XYZ file of C-alpha atoms in Angstrom:
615
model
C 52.954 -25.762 3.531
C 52.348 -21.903 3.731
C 52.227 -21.854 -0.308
C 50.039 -25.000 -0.148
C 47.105 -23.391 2.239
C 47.425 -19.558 -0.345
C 46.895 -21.426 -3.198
C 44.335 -23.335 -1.381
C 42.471 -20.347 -0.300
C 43.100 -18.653 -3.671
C 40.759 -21.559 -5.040
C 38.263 -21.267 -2.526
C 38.320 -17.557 -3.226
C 38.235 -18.179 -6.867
C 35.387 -20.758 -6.937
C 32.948 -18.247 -4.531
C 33.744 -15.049 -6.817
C 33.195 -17.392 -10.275
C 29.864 -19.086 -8.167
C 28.403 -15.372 -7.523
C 29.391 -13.821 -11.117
C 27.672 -17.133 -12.369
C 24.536 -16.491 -10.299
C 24.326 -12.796 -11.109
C 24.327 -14.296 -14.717
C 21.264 -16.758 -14.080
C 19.336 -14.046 -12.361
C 19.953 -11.171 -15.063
C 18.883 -14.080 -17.533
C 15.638 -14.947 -15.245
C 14.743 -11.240 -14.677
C 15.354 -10.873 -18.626
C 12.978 -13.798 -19.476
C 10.530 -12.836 -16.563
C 8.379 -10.680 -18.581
C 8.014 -13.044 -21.194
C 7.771 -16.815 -20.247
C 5.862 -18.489 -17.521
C 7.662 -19.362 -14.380
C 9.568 -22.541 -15.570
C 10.858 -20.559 -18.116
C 12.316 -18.430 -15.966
C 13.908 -20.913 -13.378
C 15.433 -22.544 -17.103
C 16.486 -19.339 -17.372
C 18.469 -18.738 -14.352
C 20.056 -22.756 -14.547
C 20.992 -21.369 -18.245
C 22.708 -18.840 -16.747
C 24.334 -20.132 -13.704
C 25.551 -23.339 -16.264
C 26.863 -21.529 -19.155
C 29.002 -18.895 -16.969
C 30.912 -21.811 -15.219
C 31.295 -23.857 -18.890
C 32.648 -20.114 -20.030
C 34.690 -19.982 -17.257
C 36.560 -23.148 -17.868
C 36.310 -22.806 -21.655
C 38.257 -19.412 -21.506
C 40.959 -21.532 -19.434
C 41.719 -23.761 -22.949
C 43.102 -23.037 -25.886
C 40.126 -21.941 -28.197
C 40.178 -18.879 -29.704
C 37.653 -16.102 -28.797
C 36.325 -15.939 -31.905
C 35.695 -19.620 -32.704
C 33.656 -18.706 -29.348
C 31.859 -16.116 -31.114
C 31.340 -17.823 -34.146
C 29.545 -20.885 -32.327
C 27.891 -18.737 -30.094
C 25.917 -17.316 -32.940
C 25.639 -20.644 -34.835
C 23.986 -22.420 -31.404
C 21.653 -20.153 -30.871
C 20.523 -20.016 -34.839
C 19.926 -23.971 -34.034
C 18.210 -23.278 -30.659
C 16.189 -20.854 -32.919
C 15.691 -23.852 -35.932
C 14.841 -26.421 -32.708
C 12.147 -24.168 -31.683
C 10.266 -23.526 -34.332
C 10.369 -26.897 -35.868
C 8.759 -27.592 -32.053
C 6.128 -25.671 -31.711
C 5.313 -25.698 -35.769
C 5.288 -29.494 -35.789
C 2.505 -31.968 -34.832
C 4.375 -34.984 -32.334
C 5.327 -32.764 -29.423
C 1.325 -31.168 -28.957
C 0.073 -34.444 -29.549
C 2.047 -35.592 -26.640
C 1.766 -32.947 -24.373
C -0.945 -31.089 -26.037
C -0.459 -27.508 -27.687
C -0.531 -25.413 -24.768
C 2.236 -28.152 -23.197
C 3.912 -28.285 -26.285
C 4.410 -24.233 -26.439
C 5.790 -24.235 -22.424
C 8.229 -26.978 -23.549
C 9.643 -25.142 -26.535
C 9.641 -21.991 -24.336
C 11.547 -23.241 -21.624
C 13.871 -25.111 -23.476
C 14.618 -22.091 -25.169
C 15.224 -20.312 -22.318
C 17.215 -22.474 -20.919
C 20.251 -23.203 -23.768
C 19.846 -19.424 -24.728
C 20.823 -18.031 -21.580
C 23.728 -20.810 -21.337
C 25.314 -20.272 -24.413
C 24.942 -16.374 -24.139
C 26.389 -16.732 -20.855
C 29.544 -19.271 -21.605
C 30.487 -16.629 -24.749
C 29.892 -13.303 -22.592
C 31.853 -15.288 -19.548
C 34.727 -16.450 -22.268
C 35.487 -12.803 -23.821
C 35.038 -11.539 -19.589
C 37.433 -14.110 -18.455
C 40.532 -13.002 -20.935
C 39.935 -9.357 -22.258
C 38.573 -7.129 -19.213
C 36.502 -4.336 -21.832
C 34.080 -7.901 -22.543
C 32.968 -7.119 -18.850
C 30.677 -4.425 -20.781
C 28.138 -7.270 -21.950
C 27.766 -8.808 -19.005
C 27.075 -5.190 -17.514
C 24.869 -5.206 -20.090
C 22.810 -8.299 -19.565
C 22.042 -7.069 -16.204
C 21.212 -3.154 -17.187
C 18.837 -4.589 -20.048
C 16.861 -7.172 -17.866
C 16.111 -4.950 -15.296
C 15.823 -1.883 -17.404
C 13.017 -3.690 -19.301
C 11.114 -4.015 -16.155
C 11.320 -0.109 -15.562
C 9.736 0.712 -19.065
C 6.156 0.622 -17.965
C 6.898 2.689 -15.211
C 8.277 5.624 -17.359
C 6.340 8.978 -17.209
C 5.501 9.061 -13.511
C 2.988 5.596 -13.979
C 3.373 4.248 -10.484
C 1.252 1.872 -10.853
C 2.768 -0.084 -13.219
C 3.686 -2.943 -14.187
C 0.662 -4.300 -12.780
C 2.610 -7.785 -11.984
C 5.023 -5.854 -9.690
C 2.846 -3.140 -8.008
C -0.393 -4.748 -7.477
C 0.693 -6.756 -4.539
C 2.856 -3.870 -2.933
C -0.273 -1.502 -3.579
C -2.530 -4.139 -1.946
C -0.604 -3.940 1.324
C -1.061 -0.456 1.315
C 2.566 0.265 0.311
C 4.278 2.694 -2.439
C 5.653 1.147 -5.267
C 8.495 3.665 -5.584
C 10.504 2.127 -2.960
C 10.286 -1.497 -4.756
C 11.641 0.470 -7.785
C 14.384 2.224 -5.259
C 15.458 -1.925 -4.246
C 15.355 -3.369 -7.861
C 17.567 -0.411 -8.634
C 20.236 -0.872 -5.410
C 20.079 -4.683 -6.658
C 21.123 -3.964 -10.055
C 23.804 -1.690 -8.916
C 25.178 -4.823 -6.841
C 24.923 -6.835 -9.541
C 26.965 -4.728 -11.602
C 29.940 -3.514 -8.824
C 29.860 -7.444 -8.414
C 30.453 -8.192 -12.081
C 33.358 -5.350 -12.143
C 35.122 -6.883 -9.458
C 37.809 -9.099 -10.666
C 40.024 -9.264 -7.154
C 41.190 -13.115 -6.588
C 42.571 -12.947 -2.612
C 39.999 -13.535 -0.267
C 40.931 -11.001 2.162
C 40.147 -8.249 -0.706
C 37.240 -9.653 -2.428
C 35.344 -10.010 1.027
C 36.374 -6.175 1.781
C 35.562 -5.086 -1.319
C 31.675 -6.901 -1.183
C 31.724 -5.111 3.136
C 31.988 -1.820 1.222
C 29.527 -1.865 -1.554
C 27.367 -3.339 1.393
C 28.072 0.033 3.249
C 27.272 2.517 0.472
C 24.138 0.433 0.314
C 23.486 0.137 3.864
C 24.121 4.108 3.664
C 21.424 4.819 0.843
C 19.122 2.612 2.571
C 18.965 5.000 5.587
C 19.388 7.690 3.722
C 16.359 7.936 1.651
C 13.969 8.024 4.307
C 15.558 11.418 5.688
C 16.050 13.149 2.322
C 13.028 11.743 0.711
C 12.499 9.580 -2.473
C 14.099 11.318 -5.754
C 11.025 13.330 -6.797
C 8.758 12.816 -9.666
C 9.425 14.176 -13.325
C 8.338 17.972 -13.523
C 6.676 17.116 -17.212
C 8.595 19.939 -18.575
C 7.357 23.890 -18.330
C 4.069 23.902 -20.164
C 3.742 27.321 -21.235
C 4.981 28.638 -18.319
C 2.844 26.985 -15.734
C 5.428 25.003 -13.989
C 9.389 25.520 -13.378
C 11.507 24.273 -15.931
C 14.895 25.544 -17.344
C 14.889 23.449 -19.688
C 12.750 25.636 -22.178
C 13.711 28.365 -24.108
C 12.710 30.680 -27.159
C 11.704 28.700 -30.164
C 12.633 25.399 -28.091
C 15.896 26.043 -27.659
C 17.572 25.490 -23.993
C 18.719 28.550 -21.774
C 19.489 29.290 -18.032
C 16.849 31.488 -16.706
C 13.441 30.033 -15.800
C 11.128 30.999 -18.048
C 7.515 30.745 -15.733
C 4.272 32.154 -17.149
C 2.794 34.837 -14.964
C 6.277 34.863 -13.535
C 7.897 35.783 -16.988
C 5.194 38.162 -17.612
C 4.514 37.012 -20.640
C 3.795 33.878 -23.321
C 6.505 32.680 -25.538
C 5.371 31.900 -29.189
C 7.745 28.905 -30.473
C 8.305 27.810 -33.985
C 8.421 23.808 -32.750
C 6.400 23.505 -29.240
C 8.556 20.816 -27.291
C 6.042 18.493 -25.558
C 8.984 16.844 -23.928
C 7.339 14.895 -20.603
C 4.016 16.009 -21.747
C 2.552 12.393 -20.411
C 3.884 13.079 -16.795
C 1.581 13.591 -13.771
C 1.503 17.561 -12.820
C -1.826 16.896 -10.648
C -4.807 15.525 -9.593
C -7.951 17.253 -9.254
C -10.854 15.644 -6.110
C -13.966 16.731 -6.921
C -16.247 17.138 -4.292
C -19.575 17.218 -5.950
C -20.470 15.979 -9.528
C -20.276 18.995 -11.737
C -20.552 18.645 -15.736
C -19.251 21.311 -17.290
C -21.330 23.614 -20.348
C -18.525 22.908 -22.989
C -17.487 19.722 -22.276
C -14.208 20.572 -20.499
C -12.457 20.984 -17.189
C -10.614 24.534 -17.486
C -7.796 24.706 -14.556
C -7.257 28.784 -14.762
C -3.635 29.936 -13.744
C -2.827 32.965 -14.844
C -3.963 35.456 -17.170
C -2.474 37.882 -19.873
C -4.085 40.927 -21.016
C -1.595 44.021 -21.446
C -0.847 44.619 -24.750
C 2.943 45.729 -25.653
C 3.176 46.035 -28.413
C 4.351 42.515 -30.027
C 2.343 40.511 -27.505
C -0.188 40.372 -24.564
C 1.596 40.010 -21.362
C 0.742 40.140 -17.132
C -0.958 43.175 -16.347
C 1.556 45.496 -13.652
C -2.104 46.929 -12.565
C -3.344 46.264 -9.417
C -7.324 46.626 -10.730
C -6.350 44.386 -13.553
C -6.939 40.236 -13.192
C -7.558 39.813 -9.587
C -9.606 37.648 -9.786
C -6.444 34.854 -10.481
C -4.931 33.281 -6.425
C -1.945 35.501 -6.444
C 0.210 33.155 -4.411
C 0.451 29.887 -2.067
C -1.666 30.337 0.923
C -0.498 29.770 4.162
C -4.337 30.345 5.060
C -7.625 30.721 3.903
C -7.613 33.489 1.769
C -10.574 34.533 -0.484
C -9.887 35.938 -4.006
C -10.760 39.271 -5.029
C -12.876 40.440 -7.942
C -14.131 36.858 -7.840
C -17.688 36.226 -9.529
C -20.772 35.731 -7.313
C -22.487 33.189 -7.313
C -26.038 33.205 -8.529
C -28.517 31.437 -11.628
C -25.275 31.710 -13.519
C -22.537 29.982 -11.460
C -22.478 28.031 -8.638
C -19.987 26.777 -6.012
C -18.105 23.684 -6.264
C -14.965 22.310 -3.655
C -12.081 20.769 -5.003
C -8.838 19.276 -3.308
C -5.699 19.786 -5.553
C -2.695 18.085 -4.984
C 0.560 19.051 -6.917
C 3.098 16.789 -8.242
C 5.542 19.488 -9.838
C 6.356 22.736 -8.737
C 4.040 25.484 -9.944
C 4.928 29.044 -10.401
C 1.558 29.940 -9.156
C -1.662 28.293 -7.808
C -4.363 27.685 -10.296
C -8.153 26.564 -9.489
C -11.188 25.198 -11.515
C -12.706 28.504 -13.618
C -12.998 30.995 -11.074
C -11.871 30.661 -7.653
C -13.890 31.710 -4.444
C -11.525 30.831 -1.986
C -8.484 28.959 -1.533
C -6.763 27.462 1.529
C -4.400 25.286 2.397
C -3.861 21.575 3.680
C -1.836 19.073 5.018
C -0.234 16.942 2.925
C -0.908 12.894 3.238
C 1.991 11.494 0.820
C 5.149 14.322 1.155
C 7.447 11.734 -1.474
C 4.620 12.137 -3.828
C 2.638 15.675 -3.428
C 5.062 18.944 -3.605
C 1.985 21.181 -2.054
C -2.041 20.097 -1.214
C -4.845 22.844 -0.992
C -8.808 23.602 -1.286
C -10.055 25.500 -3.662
C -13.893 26.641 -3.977
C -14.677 27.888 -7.439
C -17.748 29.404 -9.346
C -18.534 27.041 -11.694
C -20.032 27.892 -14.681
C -23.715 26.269 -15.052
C -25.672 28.638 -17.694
C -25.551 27.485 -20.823
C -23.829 29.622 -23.580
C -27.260 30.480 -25.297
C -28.191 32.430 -22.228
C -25.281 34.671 -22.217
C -26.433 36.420 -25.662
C -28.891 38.268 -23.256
C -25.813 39.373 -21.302
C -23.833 42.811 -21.330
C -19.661 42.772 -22.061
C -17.850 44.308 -19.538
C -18.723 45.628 -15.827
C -20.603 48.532 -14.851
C -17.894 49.218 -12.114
C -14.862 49.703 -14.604
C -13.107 52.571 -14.987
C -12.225 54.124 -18.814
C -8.768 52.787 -18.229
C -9.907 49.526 -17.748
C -12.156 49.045 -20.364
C -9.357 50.475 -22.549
C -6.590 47.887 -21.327
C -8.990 45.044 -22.208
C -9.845 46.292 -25.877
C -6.556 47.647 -26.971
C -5.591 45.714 -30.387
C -2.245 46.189 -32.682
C -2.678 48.894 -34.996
C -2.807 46.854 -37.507
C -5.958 47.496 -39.476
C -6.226 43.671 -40.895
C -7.654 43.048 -37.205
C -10.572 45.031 -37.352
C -11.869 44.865 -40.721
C -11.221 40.819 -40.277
C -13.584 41.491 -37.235
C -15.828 43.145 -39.279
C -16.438 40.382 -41.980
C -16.537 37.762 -39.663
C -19.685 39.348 -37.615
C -21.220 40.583 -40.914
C -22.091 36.525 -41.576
C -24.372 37.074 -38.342
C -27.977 36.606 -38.393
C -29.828 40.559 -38.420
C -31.303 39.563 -35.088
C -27.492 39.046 -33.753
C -25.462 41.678 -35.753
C -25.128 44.153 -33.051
C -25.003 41.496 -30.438
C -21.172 41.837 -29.029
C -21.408 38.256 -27.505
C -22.668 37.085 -30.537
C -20.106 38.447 -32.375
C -17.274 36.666 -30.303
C -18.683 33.460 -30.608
C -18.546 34.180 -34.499
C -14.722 34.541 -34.135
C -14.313 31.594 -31.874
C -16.643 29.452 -34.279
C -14.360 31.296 -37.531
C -10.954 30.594 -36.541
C -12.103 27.082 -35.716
C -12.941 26.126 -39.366
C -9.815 28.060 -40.725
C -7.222 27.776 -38.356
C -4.678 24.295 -38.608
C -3.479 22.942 -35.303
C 0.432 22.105 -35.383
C 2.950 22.486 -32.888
C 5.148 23.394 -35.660
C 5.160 26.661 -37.343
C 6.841 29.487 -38.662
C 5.684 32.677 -36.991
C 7.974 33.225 -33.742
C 10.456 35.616 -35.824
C 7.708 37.614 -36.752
C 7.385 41.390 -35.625
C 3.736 40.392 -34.720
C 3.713 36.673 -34.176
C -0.246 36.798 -34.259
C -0.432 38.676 -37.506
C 1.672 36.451 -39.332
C -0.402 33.458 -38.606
C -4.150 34.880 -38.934
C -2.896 36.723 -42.004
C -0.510 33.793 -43.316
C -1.310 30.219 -43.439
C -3.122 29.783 -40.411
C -1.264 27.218 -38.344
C -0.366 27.359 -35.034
C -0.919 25.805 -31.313
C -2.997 27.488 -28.341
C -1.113 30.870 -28.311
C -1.569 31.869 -31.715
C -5.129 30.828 -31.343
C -5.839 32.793 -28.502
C -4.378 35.951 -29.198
C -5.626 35.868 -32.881
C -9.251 35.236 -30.939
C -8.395 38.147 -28.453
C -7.213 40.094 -30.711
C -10.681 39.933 -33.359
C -12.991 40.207 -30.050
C -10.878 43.187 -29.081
C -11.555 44.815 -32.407
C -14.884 44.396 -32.179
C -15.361 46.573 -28.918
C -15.334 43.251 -26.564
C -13.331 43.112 -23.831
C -10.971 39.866 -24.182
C -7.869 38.754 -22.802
C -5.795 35.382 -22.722
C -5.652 32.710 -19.832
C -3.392 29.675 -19.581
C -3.613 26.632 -17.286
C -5.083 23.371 -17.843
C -8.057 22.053 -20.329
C -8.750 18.312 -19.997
C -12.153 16.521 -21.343
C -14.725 15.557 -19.195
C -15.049 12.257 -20.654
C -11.235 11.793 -18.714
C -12.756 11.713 -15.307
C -13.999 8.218 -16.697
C -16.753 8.213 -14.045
C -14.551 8.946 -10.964
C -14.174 11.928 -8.551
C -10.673 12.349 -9.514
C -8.653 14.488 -12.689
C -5.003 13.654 -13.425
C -3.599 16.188 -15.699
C -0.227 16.158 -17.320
C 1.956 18.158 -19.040
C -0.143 17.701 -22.425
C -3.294 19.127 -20.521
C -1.139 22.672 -20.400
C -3.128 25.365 -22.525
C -3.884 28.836 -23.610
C -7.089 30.287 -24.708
C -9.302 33.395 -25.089
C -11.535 34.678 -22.749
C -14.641 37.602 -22.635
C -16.291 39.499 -19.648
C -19.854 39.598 -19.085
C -21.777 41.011 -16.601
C -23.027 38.774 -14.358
C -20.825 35.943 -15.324
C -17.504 37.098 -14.819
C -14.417 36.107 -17.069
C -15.935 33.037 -19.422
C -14.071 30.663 -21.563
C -14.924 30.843 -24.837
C -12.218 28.590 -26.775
C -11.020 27.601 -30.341
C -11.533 24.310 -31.341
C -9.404 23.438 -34.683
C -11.168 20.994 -36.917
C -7.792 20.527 -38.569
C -4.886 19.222 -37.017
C -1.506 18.386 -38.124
C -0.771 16.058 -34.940
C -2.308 13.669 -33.569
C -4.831 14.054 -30.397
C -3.319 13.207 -27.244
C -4.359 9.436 -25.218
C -6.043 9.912 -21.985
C -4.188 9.057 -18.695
C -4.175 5.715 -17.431
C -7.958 5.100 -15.287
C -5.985 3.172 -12.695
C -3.372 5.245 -12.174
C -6.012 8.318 -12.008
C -7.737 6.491 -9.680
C -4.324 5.410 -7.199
C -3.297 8.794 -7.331
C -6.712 10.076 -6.303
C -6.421 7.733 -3.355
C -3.012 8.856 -2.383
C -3.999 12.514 -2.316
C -7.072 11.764 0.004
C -4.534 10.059 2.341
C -6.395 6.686 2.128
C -5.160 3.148 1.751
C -5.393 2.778 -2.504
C -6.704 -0.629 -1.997
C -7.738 -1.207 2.086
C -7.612 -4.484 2.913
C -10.610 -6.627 3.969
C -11.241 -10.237 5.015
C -11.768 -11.466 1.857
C -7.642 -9.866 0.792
C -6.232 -11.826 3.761
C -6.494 -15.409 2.202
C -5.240 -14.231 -1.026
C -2.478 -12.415 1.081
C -1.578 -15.743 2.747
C -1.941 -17.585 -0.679
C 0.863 -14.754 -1.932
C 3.383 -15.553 0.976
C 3.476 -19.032 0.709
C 4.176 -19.550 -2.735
C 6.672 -16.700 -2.643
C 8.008 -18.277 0.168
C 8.494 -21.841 -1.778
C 9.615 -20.182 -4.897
C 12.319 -18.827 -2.771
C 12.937 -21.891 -0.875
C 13.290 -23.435 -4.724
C 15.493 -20.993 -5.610
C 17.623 -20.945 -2.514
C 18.282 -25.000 -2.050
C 19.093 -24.825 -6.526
C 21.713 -22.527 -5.324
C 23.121 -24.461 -2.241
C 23.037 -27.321 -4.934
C 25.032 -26.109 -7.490
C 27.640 -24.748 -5.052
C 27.880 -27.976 -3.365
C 28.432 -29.723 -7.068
C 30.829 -26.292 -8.180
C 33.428 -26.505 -5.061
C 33.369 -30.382 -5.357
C 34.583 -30.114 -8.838
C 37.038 -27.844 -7.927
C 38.779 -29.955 -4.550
């Protein structure tokens, strides 16, 4: 009697374990087909599945051999292949159910022996070699993997059939990613388990429930896993990933906190299309050139290889030397007059900085609370002089400021001692007009303009082993990324008696706004370039813009994504509801709540039919 009611229970045990591998099999084939098919595609899908996992299960119990498994496998689902094209290609299915009928039919049928005979072979190698477990590990990586793609490089807002809902009710996406994740896992610990006595199976399920139930209630108090840092950029954010010449080492290698700018012979752009920021504006400003410059830090003391940070306490001041903890206001800043005016922006980080950096030249800075912690690392106000003159106006200017010592106007015109630099210098200004020849602005804008037409962008390059890295590509073949350009442009203005120096942060396109008070920049917005002084004006971009390039011009950020983000950082709802949202809403949760109810009484179905097959 005893051995009667164990081998009893043994079945029972047996037919719930094969029921839930069998439904983990449907699901991984619905979640799989999901993206692709309509809806009865998917249920197909999941009946597929569930079927062809029990028909593998009692397949693997007979005498065929794995391979004759294999080997019909492949030839059933060349035939499913055959029966669907000859389907949709042929005339007497759409003119019974019309082509758009005709298309669903194919599709779901598709679905639906594809997913069965996938599942009876991956269920038949399972069932009698233990290492076939991998593909049915796989099935269930790959379907819900595939859902995670759009969501790569920070985009939290997609894919648009999964977050729009969540975003609508005012939630954060991340934590439906942080579910479909813990579900997968289950799925898989599920699949691994192989344990046939009740007793164990049930408290080996009770503890992958626990390290769930654990992770569940731990998130909240350690925080979601933060976003991708979008790799170093020049120095601009923390990232040990980057090394000389894009090779990996230890140490940090920070911008102003490295003291200097690393020219690489292959730039690595690695996580270039992640989120860093977002930029409020708080007024409409357009900007003379066309761009948004984000100023960071600034490099301007020449050693004799390179320009690097300035020890000098008179020297670049006018950059926010740390993180405030209060308002502070920045010294040396620009004043604002017919030249520059002020303009309040709100910028919230989404990767740790080495230092703060503002719109041109910040004011003041201070800092605020921040509305989304699991998304922002730090949130603060910055008021900036914005440049409004036009560049035309500044060739009535004066280089350089009346106040500055003899050692500063040195530091900011010291050039190698090579002589190429200044008699380059020298040709390019002698192509200016008479009326401009002994104009120093003038002159800068003809090196800008100069190494413009003759200079090839590339993030490749061969110049980094080079005693002067700068030398080697003005004087060789020209072709080089934002560093080279901007020390080659410092450099020539230097030469020619203007005070230069190089600044790195962020350069996006004012066309990237799109129309909206909010910036998103990314790691690909990172960027060096050269800068003058005028009187009046303060430190002014004046930038190289390659008419050559050797790589292709980066896409703008997603608008939608720009926009949620924006949202976020103001602390607002990133779509509030209204009256007209609460129908829809309603619409939403019943026919979630039938699909479920579908779903729910096909399983209580097929169990009912499963156990009495087995009694």
């Amino acid at each position: 009697m005893t051995a009667a009611v164990q081998r009893s229970s043994l079945g029972v045990a047996g037919a719930i374990a094969e029921l839930g591998r069998a439904t983990i099999h449907g699901l991984g084939w619905s979640v799989l087909v999901a993206t692709m098919a309509p809806s009865g595609s998917v249920l197909a899908a999941f009946l597929g599945g569930l079927g062809g996992c029990l028909i593998g299960a009692k397949v693997a119990r007979t005498r065929v051999r794995t391979s004759a498994v294999v080997v019909g496998a492949v030839l059933l689902i060349a035939l499913v292949s055959g029966l669907r094209a000859s389907l949709t290609h042929g005339s007497m299915l759409a003119a019974m159910l019309g082509p758009v009928g005709a298309l669903r039919f194919a599709g779901t049928l598709t679905a639906l022996l594809v997913a069965a005979v996938g599942s009876a072979a991956m269920r038949v190698g399972s069932r009698r070699r233990a290492i076939f477990a991998v593909l049915e590990l796989l099935l269930v990586a790959v379907a819900f993997a595939q859902l995670f793609v759009p969501h790569r490089h920070g985009a939290i807002n997609r894919p648009f059939y999964l977050t729009d809902w969540i975003i609508a009710l005012g939630w954060d996406p991340t934590w439906l990613f942080l579910f479909m994740g813990g579900t997968a896992t289950v799925f898989g610990l599920v699949l691994l388990l192989r344990e046939q006595r009740f007793g164990r199976a049930v408290i080996n399920l009770g503890v992958i429930a626990l390290l769930l139930a654990v992770i569940v209630v731990a998130t909240p108090m350690i925080g979601m896993p933060p976003p991708p840092d979008g790799g170093g950029g020049l120095g601009l954010r923390s990232d040990k990933s980057e090394g000389k010449d894009g090779e990996s080492e230890k140490q940090d290698r920070g911008g102003p906190a490295a003291s200097e700018l690393e020219f690489r012979n292959k730039y690595n752009t690695g996580g270039s299309r992640v989120p860093v920021a977002v930029v409020l504006f708080h007024d409409d400003y357009s900007p003379p050139s066309g761009v948004y410059y984000f100023r960071q830090g600034a490099f301007s003391q020449y050693n004799g290889r390179k320009l690097v940070v300035s020890g000098r306490q008179d020297i670049d001041n006018d950059l926010i030397p740390y993180f405030p903890t209060r308002r502070i206001e920045i010294e040396n800043a620009p004043p604002t007059n017919d030249n520059r005016g002020p303009l309040e922006t709100t910028i919230a980080l989404m990767a740790d900085h080495t230092q703060p950096f503002a719109l041109e030249a910040p004011l003041e800075v201070e800092p605020l609370d921040n509305p989304s912690p699991n998304r922002f690392r730090r949130v603060y106000r910055a008021t900036s002089a914005v440049l409004t003159a036009d560049y035309i106006s500044m060739l009535d200017g004066h280089v350089g400021s009346p106040g500055w010592s003899k050692e500063q106007w040195t530091h900011y015109t010291e050039v190698p001692p090579d002589t190429r630099y200044a008699e380059l210098g020298a040709e390019i200004s002698a192509a200016l007009p008479d009326e401009l020849e002994n104009n120093p602005i003038a002159k800068a804008f003809a090196v800008t303009g100069w190494l413009g037409r003759e200079g090839i962008y590339s993030l490749k390059n061969d110049h980094s082993g080079a005693n002067d890295p700068t030398a080697s590509f003005l004087f060789g073949d020209r072709t080089g990324y934002c560093v080279h350009f901007s020390h080659a442009a410092t450099y020539l203005m230097r030469s020619l008696g203007v005070p230069a120096r190089v600044a790195t942060g962020y350069a996006v396109s004012e066309a990237a706004r799109q129309g909206g008070s909010s910036l998103l920049l990314s790691g690909a917005a990172s960027h060096a370039w050269p800068e003058i002084y005028i009187d009046g004006y303060g430190w002014v971009v004046l930038d190289v813009y390659p008419e050559r390039a050797l790589d292709p011009p980066e896409q703008p950020m997603d608008a939608d994504l720009q926009r949620l983000l924006g949202e976020l950082a103001r602390g607002a709802s990133p779509l509030p509801l209204s009256a007209t949202d609460l129908p829809k809403l309603k619409e939403l949760a019943r026919r979630m709540t039938l699909t479920a109810g579908t779903w729910l009484l096909s399983l209580l179905a097929c169990l009912v039919m499963f156990l009495y097959s087995v009694k």
